[in-house]
CSV table of C-alpha atoms and ligand atoms in Angstrom, one decimal:
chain,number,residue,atom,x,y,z
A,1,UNK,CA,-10.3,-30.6,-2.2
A,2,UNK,CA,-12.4,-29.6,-4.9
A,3,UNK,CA,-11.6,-26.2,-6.8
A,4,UNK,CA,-14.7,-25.2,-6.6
A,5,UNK,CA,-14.4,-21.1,-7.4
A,6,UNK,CA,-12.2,-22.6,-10.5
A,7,UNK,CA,-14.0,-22.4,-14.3
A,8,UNK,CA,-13.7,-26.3,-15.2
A,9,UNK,CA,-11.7,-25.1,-18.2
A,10,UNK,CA,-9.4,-24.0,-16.4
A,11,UNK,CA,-8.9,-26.5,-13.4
A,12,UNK,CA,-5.4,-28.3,-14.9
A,13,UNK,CA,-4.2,-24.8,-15.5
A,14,UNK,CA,-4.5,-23.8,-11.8
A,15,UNK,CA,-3.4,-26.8,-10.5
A,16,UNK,CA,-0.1,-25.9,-12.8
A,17,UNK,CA,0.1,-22.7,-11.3
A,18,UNK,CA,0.0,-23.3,-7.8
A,19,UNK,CA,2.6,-26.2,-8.4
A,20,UNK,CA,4.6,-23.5,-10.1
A,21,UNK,CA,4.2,-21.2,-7.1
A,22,UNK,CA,5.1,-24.1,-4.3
A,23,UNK,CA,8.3,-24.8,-6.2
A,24,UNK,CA,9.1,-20.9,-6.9
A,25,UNK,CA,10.6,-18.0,-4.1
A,26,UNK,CA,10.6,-14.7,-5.4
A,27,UNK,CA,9.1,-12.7,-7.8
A,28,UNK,CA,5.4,-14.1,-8.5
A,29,UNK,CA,5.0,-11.5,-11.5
A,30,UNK,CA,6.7,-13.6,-13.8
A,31,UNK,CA,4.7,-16.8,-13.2
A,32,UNK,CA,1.5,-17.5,-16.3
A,33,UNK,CA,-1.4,-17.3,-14.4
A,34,UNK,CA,-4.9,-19.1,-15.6
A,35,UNK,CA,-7.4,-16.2,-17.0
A,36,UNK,CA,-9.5,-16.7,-14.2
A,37,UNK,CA,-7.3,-15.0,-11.9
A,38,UNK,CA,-6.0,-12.2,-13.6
A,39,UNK,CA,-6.6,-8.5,-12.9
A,40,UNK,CA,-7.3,-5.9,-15.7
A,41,UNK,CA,-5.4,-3.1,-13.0
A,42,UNK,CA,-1.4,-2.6,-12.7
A,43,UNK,CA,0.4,-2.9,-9.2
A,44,UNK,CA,0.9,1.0,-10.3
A,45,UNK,CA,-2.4,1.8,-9.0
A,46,UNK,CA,-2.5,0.1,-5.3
A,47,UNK,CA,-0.7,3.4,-4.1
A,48,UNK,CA,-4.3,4.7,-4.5
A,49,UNK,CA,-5.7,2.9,-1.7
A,50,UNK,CA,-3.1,4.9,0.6
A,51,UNK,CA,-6.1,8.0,0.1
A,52,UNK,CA,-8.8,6.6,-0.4
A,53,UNK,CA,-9.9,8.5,3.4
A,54,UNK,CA,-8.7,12.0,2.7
A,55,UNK,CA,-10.2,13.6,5.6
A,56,UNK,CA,-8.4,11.7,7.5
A,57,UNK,CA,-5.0,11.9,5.3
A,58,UNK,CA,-5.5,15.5,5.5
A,59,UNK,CA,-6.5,16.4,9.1
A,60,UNK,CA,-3.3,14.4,10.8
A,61,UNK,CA,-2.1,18.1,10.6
A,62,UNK,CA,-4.7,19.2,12.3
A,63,UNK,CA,-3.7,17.5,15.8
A,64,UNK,CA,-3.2,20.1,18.5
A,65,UNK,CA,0.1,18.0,19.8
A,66,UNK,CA,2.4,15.7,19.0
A,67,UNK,CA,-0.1,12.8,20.7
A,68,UNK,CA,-2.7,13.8,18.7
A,69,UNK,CA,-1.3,13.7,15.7
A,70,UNK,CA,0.3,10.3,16.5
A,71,UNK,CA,-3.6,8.9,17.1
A,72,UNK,CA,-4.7,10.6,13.7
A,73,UNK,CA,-1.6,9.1,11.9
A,74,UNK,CA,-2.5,5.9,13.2
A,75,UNK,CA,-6.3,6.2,12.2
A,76,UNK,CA,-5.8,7.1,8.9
A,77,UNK,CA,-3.5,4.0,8.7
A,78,UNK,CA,-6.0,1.8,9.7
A,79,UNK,CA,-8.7,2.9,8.0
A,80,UNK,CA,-6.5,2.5,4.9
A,81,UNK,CA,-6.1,-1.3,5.6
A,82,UNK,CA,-9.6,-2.3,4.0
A,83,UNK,CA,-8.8,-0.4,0.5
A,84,UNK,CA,-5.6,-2.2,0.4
A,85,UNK,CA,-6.2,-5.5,1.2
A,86,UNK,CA,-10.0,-6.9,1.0
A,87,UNK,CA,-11.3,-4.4,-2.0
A,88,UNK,CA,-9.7,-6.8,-4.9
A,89,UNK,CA,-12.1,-9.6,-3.0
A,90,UNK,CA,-15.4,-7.1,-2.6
A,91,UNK,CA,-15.3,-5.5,-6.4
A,92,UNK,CA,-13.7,-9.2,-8.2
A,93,UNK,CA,-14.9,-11.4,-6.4
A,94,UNK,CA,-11.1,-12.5,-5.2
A,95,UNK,CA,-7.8,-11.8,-4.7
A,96,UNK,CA,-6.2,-11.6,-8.2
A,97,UNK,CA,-2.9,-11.1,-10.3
A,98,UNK,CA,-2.5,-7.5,-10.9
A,99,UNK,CA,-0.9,-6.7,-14.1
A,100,UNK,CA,2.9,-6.4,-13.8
A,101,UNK,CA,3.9,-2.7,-14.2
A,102,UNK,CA,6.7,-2.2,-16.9
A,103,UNK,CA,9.5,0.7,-16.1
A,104,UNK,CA,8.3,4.0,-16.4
A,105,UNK,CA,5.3,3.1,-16.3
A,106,UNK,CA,3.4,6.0,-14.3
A,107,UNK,CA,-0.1,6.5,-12.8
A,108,UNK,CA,-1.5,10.2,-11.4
A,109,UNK,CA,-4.6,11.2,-10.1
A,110,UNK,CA,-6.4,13.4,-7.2
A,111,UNK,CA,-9.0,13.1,-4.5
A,112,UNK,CA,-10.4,17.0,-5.5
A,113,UNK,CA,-10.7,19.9,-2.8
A,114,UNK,CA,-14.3,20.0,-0.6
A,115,UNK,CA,-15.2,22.5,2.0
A,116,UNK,CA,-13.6,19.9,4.7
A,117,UNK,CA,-10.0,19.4,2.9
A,118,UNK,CA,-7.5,20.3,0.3
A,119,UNK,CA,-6.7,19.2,-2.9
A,120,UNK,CA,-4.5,15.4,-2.2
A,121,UNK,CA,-2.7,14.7,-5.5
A,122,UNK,CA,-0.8,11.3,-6.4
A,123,UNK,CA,2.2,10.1,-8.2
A,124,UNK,CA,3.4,7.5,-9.2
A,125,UNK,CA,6.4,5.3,-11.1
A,126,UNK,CA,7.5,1.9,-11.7
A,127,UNK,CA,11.5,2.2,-10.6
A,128,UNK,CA,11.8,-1.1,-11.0
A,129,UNK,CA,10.8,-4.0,-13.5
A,130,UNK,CA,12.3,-7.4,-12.1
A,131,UNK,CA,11.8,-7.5,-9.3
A,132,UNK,CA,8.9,-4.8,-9.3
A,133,UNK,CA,9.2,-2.0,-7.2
A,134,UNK,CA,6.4,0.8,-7.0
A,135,UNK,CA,7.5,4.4,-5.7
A,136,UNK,CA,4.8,6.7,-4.8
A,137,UNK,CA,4.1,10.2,-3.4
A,138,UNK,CA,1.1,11.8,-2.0
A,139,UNK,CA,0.4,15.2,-1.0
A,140,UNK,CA,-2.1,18.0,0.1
A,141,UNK,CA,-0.6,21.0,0.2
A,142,UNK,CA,-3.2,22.8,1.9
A,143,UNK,CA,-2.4,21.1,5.2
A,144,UNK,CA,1.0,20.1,4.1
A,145,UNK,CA,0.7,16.1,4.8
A,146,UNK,CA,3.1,14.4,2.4
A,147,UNK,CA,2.9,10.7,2.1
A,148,UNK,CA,6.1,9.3,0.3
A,149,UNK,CA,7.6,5.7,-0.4
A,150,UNK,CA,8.1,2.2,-2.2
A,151,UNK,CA,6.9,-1.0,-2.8
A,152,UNK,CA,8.2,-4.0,-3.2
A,153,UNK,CA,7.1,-8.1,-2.4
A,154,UNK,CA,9.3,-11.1,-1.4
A,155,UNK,CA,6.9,-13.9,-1.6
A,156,UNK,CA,7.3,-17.7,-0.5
A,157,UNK,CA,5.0,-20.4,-0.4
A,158,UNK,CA,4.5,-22.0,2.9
A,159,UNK,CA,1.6,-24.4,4.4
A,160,UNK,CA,-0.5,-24.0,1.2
A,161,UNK,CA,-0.4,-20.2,1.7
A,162,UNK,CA,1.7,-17.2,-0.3
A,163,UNK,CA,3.3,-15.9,2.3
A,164,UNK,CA,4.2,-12.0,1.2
A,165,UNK,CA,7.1,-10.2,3.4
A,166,UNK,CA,6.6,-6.2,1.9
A,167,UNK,CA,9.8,-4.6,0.8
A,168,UNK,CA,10.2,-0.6,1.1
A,169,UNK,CA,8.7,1.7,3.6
A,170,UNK,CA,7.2,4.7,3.8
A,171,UNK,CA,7.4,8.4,5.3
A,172,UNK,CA,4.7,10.8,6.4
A,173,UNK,CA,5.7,14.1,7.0
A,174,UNK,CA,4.1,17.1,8.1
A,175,UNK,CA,5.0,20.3,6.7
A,176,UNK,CA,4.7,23.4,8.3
A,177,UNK,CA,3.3,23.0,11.9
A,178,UNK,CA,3.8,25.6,14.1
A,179,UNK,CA,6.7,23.9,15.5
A,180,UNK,CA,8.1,22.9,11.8
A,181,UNK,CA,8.0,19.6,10.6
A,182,UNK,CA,7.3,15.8,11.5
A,183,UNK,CA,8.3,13.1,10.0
A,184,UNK,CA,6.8,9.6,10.7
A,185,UNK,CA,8.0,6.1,9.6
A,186,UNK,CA,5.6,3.9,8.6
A,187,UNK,CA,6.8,-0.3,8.1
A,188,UNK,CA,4.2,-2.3,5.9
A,189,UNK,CA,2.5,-5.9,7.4
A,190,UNK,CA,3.3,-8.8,6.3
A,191,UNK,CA,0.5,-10.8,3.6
A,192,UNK,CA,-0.6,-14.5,3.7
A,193,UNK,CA,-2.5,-15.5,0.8
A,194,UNK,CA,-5.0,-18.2,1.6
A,195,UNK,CA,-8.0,-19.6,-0.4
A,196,UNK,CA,-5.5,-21.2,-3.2
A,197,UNK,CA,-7.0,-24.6,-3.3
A,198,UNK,CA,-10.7,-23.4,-3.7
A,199,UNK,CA,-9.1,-20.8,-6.3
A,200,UNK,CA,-10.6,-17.8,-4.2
A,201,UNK,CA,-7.4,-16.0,-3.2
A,202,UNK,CA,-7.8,-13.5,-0.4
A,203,UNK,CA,-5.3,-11.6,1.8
A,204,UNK,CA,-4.8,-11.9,5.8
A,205,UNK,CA,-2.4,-9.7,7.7
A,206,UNK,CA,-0.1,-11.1,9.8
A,207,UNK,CA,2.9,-9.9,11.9
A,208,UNK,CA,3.5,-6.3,12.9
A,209,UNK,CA,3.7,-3.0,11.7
A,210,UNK,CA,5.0,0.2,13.2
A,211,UNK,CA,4.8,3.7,12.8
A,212,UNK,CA,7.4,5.7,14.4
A,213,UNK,CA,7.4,9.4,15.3
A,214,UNK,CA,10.6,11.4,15.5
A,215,UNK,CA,9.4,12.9,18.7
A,216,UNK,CA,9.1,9.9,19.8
A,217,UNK,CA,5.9,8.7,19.9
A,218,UNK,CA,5.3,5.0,18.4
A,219,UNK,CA,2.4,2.7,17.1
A,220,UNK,CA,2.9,-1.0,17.2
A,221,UNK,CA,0.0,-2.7,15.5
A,222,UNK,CA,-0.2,-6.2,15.5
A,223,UNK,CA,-2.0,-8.5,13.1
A,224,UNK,CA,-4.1,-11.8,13.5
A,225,UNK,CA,-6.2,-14.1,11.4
A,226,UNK,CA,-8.7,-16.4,12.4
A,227,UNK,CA,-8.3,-18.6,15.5
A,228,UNK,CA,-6.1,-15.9,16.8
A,229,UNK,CA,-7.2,-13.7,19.7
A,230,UNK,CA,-10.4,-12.1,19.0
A,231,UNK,CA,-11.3,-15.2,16.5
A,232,UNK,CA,-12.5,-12.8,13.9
A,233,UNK,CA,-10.3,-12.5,10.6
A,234,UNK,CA,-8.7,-9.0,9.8
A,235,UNK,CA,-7.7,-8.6,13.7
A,236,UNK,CA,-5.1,-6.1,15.0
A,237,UNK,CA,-4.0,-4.6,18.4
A,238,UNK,CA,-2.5,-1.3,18.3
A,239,UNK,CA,-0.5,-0.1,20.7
A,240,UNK,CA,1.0,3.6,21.2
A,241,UNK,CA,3.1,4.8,23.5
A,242,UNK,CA,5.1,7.6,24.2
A,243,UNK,CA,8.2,8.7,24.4
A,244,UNK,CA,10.6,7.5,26.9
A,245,UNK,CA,10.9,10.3,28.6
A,246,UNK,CA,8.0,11.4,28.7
A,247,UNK,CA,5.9,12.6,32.6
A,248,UNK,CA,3.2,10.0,32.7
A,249,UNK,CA,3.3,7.5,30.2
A,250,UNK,CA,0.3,5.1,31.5
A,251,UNK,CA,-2.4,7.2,31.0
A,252,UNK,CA,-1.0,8.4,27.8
A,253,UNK,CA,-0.8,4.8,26.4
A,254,UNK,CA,-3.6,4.1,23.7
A,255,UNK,CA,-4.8,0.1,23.3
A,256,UNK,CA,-7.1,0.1,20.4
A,257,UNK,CA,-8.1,-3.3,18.9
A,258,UNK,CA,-10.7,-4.9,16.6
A,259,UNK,CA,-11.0,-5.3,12.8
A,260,UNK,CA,-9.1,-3.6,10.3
A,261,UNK,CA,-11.8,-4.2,7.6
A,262,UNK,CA,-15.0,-2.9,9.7
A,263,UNK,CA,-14.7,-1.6,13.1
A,264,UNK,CA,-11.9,-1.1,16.1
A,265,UNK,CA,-12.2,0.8,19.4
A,266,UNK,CA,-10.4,1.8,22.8
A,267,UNK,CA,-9.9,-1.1,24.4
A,268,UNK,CA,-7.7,0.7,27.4
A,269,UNK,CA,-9.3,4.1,28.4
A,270,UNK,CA,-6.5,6.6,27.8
A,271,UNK,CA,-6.4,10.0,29.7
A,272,UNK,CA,-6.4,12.0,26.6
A,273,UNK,CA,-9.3,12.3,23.9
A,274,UNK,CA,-11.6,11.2,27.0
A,275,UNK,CA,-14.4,11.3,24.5
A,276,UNK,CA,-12.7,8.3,22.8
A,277,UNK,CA,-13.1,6.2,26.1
A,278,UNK,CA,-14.8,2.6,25.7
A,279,UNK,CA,-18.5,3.1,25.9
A,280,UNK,CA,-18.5,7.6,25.6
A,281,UNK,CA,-19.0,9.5,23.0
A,282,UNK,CA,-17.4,8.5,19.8
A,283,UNK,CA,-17.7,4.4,19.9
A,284,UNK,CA,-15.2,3.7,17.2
A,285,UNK,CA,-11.5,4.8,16.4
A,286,UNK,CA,-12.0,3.3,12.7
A,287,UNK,CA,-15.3,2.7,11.4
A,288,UNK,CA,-14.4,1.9,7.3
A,289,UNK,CA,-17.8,-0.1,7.0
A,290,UNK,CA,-19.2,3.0,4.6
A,291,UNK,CA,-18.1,4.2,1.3
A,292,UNK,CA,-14.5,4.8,0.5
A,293,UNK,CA,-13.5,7.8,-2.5
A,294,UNK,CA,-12.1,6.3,-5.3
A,295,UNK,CA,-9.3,8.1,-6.9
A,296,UNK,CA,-9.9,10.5,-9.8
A,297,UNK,CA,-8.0,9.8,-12.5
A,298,UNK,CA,-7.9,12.4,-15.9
A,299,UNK,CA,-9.5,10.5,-19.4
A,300,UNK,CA,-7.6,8.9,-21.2
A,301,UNK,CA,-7.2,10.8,-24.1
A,302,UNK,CA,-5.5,13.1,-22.3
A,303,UNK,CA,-3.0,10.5,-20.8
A,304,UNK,CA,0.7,9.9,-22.2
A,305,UNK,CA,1.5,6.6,-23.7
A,306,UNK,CA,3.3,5.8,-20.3
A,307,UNK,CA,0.1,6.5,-18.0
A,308,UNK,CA,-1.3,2.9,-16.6
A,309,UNK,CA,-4.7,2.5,-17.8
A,310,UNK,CA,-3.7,4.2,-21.3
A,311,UNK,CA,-1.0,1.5,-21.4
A,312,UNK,CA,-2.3,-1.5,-20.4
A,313,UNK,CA,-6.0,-0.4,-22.4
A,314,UNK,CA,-6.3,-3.3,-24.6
A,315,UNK,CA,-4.8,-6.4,-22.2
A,316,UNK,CA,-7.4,-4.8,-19.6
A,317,UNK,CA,-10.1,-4.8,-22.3
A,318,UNK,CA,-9.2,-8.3,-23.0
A,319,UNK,CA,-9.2,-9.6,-19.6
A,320,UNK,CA,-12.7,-8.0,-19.1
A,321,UNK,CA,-14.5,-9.3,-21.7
A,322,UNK,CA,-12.9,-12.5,-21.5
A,323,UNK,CA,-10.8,-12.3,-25.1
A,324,UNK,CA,-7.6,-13.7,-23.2
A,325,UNK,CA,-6.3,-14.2,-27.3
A,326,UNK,CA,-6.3,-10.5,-27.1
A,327,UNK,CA,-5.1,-9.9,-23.9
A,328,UNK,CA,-1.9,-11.8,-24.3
A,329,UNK,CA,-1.5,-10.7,-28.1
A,330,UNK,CA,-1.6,-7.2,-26.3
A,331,UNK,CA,0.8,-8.1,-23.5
A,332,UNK,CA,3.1,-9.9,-25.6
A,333,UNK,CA,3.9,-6.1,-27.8
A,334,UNK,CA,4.4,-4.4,-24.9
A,335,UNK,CA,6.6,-7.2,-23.1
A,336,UNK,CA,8.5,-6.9,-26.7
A,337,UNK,CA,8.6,-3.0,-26.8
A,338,UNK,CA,10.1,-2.9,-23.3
A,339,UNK,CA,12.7,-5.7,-24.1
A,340,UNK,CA,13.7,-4.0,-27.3
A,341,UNK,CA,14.1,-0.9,-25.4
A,342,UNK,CA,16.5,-2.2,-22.6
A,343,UNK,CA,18.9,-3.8,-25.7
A,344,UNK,CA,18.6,0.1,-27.0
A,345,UNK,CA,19.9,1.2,-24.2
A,346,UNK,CA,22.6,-1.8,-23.5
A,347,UNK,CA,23.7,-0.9,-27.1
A,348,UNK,CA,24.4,3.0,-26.4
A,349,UNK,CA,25.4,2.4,-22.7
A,350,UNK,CA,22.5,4.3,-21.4
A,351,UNK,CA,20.2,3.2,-18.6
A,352,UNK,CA,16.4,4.3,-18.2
A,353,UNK,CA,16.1,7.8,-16.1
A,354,UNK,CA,13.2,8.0,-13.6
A,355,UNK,CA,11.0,10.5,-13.8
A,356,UNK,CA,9.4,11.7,-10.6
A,357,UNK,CA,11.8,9.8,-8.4
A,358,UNK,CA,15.6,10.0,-7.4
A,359,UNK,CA,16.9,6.8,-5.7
A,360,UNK,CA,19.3,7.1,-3.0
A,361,UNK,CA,21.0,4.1,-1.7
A,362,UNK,CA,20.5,5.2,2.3
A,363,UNK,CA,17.8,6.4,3.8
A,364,UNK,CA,18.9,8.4,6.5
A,365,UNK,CA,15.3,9.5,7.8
A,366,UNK,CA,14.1,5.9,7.8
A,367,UNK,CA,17.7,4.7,9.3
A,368,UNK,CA,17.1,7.3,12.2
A,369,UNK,CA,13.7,6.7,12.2
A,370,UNK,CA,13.9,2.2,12.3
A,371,UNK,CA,16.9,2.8,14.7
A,372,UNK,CA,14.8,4.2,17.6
A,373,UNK,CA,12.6,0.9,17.8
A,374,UNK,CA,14.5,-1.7,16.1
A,375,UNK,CA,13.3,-1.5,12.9
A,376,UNK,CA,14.9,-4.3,10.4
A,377,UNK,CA,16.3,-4.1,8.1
A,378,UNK,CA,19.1,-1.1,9.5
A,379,UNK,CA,19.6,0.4,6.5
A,380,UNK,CA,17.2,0.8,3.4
A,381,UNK,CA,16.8,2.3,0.3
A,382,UNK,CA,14.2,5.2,-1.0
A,383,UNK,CA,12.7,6.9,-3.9
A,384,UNK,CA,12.9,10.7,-3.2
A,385,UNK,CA,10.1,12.6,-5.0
A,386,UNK,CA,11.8,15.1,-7.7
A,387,UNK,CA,8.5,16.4,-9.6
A,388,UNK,CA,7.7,20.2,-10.1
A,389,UNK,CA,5.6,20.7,-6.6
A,390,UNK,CA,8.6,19.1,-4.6
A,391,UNK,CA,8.3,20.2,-0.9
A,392,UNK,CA,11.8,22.0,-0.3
A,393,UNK,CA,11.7,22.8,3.6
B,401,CLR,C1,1.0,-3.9,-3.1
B,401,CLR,C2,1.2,-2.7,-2.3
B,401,CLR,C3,-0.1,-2.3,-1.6
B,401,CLR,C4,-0.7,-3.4,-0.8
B,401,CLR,C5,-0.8,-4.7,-1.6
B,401,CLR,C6,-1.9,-5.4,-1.6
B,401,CLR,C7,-2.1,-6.7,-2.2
B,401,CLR,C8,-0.8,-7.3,-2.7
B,401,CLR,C9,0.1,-6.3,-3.4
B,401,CLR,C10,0.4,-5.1,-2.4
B,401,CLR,C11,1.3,-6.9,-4.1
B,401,CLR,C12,0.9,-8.0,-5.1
B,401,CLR,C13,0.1,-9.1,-4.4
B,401,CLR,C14,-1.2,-8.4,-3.8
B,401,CLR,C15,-2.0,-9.5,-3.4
B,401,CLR,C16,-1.8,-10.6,-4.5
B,401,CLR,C17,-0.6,-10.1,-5.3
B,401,CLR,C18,0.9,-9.8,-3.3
B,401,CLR,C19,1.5,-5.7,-1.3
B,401,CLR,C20,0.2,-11.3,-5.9
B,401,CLR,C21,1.4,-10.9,-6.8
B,401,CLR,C22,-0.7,-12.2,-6.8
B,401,CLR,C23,-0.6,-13.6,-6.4
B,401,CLR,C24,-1.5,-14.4,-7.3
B,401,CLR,C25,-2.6,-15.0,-6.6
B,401,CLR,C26,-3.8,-14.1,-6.4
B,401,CLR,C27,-3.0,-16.3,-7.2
B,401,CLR,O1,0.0,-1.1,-0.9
């Protein structure tokens, strides 16, 4: 097959990379990637995507039950989806290598307060450099919805494709409803990275999800490709049910299916939010076809040395205009700077101190939480937001 999205120039190079990756488990990051494929934007800024919908973020509090609230949780998980997955592809032109955060490397920003919604604020912090792990927090404290968590990748290479199991979860809480607060786990798909030959990465879904309620209530959403059931790429069934107990559980079961990158409906009428009903009111439960928000991010100058785009400045300048001499020069001092550091602190027996984050070794929430469907792994690790506007309830 013919590498047809591949500069000539760099043709031998991409050949060497994908041998590299075939032969190669684990941690992609370190692997020299051709110049086509590289990203000016550090893995620090995907938490982004997570709010890129703040209505929606925001008005999960706003459900009048615990139902409710379960359907806007799940909606604003979809709708999410597009952002995290198919938006390297629509503004690049592919999938691509993100840069490869160093520790302490942070990234903030806001999606600013409207007439409809509350201020939603993000922050995050590279915990870990090898192998690269992401924590992140989100938060509008207007309606009290906190989004908190961590990322990590496990990657293989299987059939031609990266296959991409996601490490870390992450927990959705609602502060302050009447009846005090919810906490919702939410598991992370699983990514296949296809398009390698023709050197035009892009990411399909694959497996399942969850997002688990403490009351009770659970979303199972399932993912399929191509060829699967609908035959349309970006496919997913969603499924949520209620809890066991609960009076009348098969009208209160929601079936929603279709694409997680355009449109997806009711496929099952469900007794409640009768306006959502195949073919009434409302047609669509996600409809992310329009414009997302971007994040707003402060300039620049008014970032520390350890904000992302301040950081990486000069590699991303490099990568854009096609300098790559520059762009490795670049990357090259701060690989140095970091590995200089980590001798400093081997030399006075120090280690580096998070700043926003605490890691504990159990989760306890997610343990309760993974427990109550089956979640794997049993037991798992989280980053537990310290920073000044720390929700203490
Ligand atoms: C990071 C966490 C986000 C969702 C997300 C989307 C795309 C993933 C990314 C995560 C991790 C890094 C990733 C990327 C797609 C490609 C890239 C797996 C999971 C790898 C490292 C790059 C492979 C190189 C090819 C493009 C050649 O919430």
């Amino acid at each position: 097959t013919d590498a047809t999205a591949v500069p000539p120039a760099q043709k031998s190079s991409w050949t060497n990379f994908i041998k590299q990756i075939a032969s190669f488990s684990g941690d992609l990051s370190s692997l020299t990637a051709p110049p086509f494929i590289l990203s000016p934007v550090s893995l620090t800024e995907f938490p982004a995507y997570w709010g890129e919908r703040p209505e929606l973020f925001s008005s999960i509090a706003e459900g009048v039950d615990e139902e409710d609230r379960s359907v806007r949780a799940l909606k604003w998980f979809i709708a999410t989806l597009k952002g995290q997955y198919t938006s390297r592809n629509e503004k690049m032109g592919s999938e691509k290598k993100p840069l490869n955060p160093v520790l302490g490397e942070l990234f903030f920003g806001e999606w600013p307060e409207t007439e409809t919604r509350g201020k939603t604020t993000l922050t995050v912090e590279q915990v870990s450099h090898h192998p690269p792990v992401t924590a992140y927090r989100m938060y509008n404290a207007k309606s009290g919805v906190e989004l908190s968590g961590f990322s990590g990748q496990k990657t293989s290479f299987s059939g031609g494709s990266i296959i991409v199991k996601q490490t870390g979860h992450a927990l959705l809480t609602l502060h302050g409803l009447p009846t005090g607060k919810e906490r919702y786990l939410i598991t992370l798909p699983r990514l296949r990275i296809d398009g390698l030959w023709y050197g035009s990465p892009y990411t399909e879904l694959s497996d399942m999800s969850y997002i688990q309620c403490e009351n009770g209530w659970l979303s199972t959403i399932e993912y399929k490709g191509k060829g699967y059931f609908s035959g349309k790429p970006h496919s997913f069934k969603a499924v949520l049910t209620p809890p066991y107990n609960h009076p009348a559980p098969e009208e209160h079961t929601h079936v929603i299916e279709g694409t997680w990158h355009e449109t997806s409906a009711y496929t099952k009428a469900s007794g409640f939010q009768p306006e959502l009903k195949p073919g009434l009111g409302t047609p669509y439960f996600t409809d992310v076809r329009g414009p997302k928000e971007e994040i707003t991010v402060k300039p620049e100058s008014e970032q520390s040395e350890w904000e992302s785009r301040k950081l990486w400045r000069k590699v991303a300048d490099g990568i854009k205009n096609g300098d790559y001499e520059v762009a490795s020069k670049e990357k090259t001092k701060i690989e140095t700077s970091q590995r200089q550091m980590r001798k400093d602190e081997q030399a006075a027996g120090t280690t580096w101190k998070l700043k926003y984050f605490e890691k504990i070794p159990h989760d306890e929430v997610y343990e309760h939480l993974a427990s109550m469907y089956g979640g794997q792994p049993p037991t798992e690790e989280m980053y537990v937001y310290i920073g000044p506007d720390a929700v203490k309830d």
